[in-house]
Short mmCIF file of C-alpha atoms and ligand atoms in Angstrom, two decimals:
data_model
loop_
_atom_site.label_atom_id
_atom_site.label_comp_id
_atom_site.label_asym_id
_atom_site.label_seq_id
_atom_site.Cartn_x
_atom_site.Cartn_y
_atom_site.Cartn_z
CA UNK A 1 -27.48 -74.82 15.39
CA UNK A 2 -27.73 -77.44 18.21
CA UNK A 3 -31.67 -78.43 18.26
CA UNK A 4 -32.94 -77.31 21.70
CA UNK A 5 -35.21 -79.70 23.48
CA UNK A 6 -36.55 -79.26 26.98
CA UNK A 7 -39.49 -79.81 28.46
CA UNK A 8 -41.76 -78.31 31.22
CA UNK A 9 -42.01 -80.73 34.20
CA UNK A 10 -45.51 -79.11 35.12
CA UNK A 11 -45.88 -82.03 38.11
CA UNK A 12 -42.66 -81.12 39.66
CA UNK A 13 -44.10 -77.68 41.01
CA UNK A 14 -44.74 -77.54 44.59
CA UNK A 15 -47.27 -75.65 46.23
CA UNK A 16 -44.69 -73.27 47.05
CA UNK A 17 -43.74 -72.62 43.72
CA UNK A 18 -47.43 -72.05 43.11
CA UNK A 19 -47.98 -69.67 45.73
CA UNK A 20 -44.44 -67.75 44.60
CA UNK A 21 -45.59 -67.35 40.94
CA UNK A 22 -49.08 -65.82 42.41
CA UNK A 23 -47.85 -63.28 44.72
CA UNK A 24 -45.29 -62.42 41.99
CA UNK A 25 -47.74 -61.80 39.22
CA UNK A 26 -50.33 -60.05 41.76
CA UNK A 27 -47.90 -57.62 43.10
CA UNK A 28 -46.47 -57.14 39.57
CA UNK A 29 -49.53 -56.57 37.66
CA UNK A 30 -51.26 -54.41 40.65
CA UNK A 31 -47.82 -52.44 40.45
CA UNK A 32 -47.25 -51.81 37.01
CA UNK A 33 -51.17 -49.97 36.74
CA UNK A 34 -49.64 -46.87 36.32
CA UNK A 35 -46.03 -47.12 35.50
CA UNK A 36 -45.73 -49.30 31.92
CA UNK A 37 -46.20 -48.17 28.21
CA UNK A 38 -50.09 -48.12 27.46
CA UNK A 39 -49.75 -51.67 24.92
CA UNK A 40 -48.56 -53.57 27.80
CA UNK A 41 -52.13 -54.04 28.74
CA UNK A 42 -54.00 -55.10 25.36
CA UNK A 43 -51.02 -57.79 24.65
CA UNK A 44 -51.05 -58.90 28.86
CA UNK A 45 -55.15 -59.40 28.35
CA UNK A 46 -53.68 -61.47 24.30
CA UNK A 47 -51.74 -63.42 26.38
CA UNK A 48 -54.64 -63.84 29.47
CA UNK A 49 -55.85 -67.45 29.28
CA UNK A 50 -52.24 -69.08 29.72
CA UNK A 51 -50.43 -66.07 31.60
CA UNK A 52 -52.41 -64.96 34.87
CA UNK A 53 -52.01 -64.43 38.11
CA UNK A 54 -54.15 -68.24 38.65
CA UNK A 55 -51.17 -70.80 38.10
CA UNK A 56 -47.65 -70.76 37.13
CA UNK A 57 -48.16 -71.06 32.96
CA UNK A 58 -48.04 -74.04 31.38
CA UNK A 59 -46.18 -73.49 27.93
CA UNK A 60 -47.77 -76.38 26.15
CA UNK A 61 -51.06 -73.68 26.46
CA UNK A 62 -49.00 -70.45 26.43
CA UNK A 63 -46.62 -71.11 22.94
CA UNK A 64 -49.63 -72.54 20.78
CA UNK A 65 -51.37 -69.25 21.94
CA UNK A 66 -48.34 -67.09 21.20
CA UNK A 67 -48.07 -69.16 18.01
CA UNK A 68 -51.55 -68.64 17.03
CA UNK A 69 -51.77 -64.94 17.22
CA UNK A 70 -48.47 -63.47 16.52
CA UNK A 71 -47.50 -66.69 14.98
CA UNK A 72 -44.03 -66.60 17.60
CA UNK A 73 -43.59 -69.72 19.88
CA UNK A 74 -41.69 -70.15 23.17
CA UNK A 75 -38.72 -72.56 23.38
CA UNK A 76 -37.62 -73.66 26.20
CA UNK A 77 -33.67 -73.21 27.55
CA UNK A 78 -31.93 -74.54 30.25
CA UNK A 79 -30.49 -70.67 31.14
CA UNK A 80 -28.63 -68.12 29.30
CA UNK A 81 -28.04 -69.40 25.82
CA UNK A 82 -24.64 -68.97 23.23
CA UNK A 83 -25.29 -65.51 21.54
CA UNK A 84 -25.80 -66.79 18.15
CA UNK A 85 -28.17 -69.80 19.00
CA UNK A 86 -30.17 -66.50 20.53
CA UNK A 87 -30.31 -64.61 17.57
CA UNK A 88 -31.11 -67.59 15.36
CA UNK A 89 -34.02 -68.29 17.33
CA UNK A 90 -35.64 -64.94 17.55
CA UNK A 91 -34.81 -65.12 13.45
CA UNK A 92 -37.26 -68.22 13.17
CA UNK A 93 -39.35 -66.09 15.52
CA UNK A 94 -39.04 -68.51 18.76
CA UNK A 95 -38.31 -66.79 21.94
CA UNK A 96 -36.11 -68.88 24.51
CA UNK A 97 -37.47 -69.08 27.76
CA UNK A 98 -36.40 -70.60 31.26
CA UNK A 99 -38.83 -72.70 32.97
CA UNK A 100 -37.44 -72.66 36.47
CA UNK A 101 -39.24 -69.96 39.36
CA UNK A 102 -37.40 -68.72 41.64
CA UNK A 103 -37.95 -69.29 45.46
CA UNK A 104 -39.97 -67.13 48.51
CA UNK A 105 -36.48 -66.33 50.04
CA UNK A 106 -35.20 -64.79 46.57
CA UNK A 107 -38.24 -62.92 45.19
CA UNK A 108 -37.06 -59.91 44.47
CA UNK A 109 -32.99 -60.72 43.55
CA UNK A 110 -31.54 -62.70 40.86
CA UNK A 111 -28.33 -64.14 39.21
CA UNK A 112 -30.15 -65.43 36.87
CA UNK A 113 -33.34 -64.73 34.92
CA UNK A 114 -36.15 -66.86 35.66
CA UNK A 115 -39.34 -67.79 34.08
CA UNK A 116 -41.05 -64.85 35.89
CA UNK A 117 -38.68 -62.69 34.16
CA UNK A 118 -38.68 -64.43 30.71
CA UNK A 119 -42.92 -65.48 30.81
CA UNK A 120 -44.17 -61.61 32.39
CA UNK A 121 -41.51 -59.87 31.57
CA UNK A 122 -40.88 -60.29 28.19
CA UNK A 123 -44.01 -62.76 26.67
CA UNK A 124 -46.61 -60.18 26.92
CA UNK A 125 -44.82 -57.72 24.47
CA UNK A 126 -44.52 -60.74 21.82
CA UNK A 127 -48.19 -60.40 21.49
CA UNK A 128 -48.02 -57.61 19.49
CA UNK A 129 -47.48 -57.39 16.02
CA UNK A 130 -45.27 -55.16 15.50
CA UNK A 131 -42.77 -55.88 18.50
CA UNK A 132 -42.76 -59.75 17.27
CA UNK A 133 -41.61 -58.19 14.13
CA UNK A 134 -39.14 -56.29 15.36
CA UNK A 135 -38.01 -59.00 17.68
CA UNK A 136 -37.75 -61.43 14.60
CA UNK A 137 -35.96 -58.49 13.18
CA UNK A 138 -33.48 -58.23 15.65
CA UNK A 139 -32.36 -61.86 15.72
CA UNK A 140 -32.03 -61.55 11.26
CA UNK A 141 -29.60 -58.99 12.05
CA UNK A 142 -27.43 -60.40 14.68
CA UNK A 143 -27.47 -63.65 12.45
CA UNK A 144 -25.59 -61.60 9.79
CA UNK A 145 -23.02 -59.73 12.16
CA UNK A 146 -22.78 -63.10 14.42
CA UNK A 147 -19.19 -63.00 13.58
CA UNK A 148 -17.85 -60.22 14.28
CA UNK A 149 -17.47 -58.90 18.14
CA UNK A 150 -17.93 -55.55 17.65
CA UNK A 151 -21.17 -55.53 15.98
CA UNK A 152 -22.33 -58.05 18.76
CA UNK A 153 -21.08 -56.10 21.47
CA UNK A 154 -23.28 -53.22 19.88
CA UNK A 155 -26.40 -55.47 19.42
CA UNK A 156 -26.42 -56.86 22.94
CA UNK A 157 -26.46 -53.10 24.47
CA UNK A 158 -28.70 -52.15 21.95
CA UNK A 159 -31.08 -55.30 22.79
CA UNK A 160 -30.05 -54.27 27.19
CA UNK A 161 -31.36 -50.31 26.65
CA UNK A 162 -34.49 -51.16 24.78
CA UNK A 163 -35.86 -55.11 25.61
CA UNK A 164 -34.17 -55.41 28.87
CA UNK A 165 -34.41 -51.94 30.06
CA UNK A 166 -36.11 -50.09 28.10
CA UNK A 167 -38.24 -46.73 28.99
CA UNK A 168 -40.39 -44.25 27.13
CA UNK A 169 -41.36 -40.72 28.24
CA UNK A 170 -44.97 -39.42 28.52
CA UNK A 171 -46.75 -36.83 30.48
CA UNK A 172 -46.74 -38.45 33.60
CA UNK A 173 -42.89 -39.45 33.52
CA UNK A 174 -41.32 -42.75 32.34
CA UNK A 175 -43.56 -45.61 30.91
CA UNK A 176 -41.12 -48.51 31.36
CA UNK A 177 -41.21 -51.45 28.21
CA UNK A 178 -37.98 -53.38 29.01
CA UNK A 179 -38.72 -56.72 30.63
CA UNK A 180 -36.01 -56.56 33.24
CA UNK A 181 -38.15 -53.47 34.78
CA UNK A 182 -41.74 -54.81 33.88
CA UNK A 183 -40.49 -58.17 36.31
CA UNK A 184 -38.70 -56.68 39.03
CA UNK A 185 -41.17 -55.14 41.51
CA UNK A 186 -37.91 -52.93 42.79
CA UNK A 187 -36.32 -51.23 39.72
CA UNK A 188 -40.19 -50.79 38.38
CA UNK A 189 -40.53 -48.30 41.33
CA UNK A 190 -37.15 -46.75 41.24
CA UNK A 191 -37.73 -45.62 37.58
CA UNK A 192 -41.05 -44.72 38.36
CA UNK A 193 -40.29 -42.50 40.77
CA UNK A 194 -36.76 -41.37 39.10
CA UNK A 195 -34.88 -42.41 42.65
CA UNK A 196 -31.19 -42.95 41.73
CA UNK A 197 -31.07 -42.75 38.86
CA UNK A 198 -31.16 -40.80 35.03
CA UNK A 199 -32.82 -41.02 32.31
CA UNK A 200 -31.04 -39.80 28.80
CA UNK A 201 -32.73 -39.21 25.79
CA UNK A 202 -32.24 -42.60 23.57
CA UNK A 203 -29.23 -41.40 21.08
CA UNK A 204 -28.14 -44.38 19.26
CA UNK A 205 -24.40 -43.89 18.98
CA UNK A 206 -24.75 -43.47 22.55
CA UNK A 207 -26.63 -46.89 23.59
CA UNK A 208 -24.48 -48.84 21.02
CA UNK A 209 -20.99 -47.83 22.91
CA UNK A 210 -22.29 -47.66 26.23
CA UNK A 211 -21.13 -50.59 28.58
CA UNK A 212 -23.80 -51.78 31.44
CA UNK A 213 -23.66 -53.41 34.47
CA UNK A 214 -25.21 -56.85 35.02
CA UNK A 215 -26.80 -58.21 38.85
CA UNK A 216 -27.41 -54.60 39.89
CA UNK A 217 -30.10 -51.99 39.46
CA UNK A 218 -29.42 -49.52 36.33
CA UNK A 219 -28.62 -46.14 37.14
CA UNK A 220 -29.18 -44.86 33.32
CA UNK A 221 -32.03 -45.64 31.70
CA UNK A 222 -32.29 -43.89 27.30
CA UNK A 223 -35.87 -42.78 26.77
CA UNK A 224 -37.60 -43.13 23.40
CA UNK A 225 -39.83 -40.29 22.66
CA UNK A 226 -42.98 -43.26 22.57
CA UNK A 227 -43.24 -46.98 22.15
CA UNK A 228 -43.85 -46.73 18.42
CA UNK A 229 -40.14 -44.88 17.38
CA UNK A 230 -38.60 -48.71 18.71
CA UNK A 231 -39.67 -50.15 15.65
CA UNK A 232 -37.70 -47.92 13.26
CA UNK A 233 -34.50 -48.13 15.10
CA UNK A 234 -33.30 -51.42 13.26
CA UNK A 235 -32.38 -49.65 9.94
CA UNK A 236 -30.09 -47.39 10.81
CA UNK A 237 -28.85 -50.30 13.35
CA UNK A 238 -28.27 -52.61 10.77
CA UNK A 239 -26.33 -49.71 7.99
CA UNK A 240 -24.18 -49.03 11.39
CA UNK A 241 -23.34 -52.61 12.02
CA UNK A 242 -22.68 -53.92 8.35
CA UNK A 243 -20.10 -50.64 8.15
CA UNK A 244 -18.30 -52.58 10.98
CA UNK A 245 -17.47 -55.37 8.89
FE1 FE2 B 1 -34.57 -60.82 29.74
#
């Protein structure tokens, strides 16, 4: 695997940037009160000191953090990454992150996800145990199918209907846990409020065949009964993929 080394330019952030990252994380966090799965909160207060609403993070303080309670770090990538250099470095328990913000004009649409997506979207989650696990999990697995496009194809839907866009149900409707809801001020709403779109109970076989649309809002969304019955999906995930082979 190629060694991946970027750095943060923490100087190079203007003002604006500043002021961006602040209104994003304000709105987001005020937002997301009563529309996210119950352990967002304990693991957004874990991850407090380096990711708030104050400053855009700094990731030399936010990966020792990371590193020293879930024992995960954050590596830094220039963008989307090759599929297997992604799975080996969620095996080694590193999550790749961009470090670029996006800009006042652009706040809530992008081609690409940026470190508002990657640092509040998906960070906060890492700082619980048993999500790092299955994270690390995840990235063992597609290590072993790595080579064959099938089981890929499988894993990255699989990885799009739970991490990326992943809901629960509960009393009061949806509790959203994928990080390309948690970050987008937009799609948090629409799945809040069950505008345009439908939610299907979370049936394996059907997330593992079903193809998804990138740059757009979702239109399905598979609930899991609660945020606990994630972590015991991998099993049967891994028997199905290893029969592909
Ligand atoms: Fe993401």
């Amino acid at each position: 695997m190629r060694k991946i080394m970027m750095q943060q330019n923490y100087e190079a952030y203007q003002a604006e940037d500043q002021a961006v990252w602040q209104l994003l994380f304000k709105r987001q966090w005020e937002n997301l009160e009563d529309k996210a799965v119950p352990e967002l909160w304990p693991a957004l207060k874990a991850a407090q000191s380096a990711l708030n609403g104050q400053a855009i993070p700094n990731f030399k303080e936010l990966s020792p953090l990371l590193q020293k309670e879930q024992n995960f770090s954050i590596e830094l990538v220039p963008g989307l990454i090759p599929v297997e250099e992604f799975f080996a470095l969620l095996a080694q328990r590193r999550f790749p992150s961009s470090c670029w913000l996006r800009k006042m004009e652009e706040l809530d649409y992008l081609e690409e996800p940026d470190m508002f997506h990657d640092t509040f979207g998906h960070i906060p989650l890492l700082f619980n145990a048993q999500y790092a696990d299955f994270m690390q999990e995840f990235g063992r697995i597609g290590l072993q199918v790595a080579h064959l496009p099938d089981a890929v194809a499988a894993l990255e839907r699989l990885y799009w209907f739970t991490i990326e866009f992943g809901v629960c149900k509960n009393a009061q409707g949806q509790a959203i846990y994928g990080a390309g809801i948690l970050s987008s001020f937009g799609e948090s709403i629409q799945v809040h409020k069950g505008q345009n779109c439908e939610f299907r109970p979370f049936l394996l076989e059907s997330v593992l065949k079903h193809h998804f649309h990138k740059h757009e809002m979702q239109s399905v969304y598979y609930y899991l009964d609660n945020f606990q019955s994630l972590f015991g999906l991998l099993k049967s995930v891994e028997q199905r993929l290893l029969a592909l082979a």
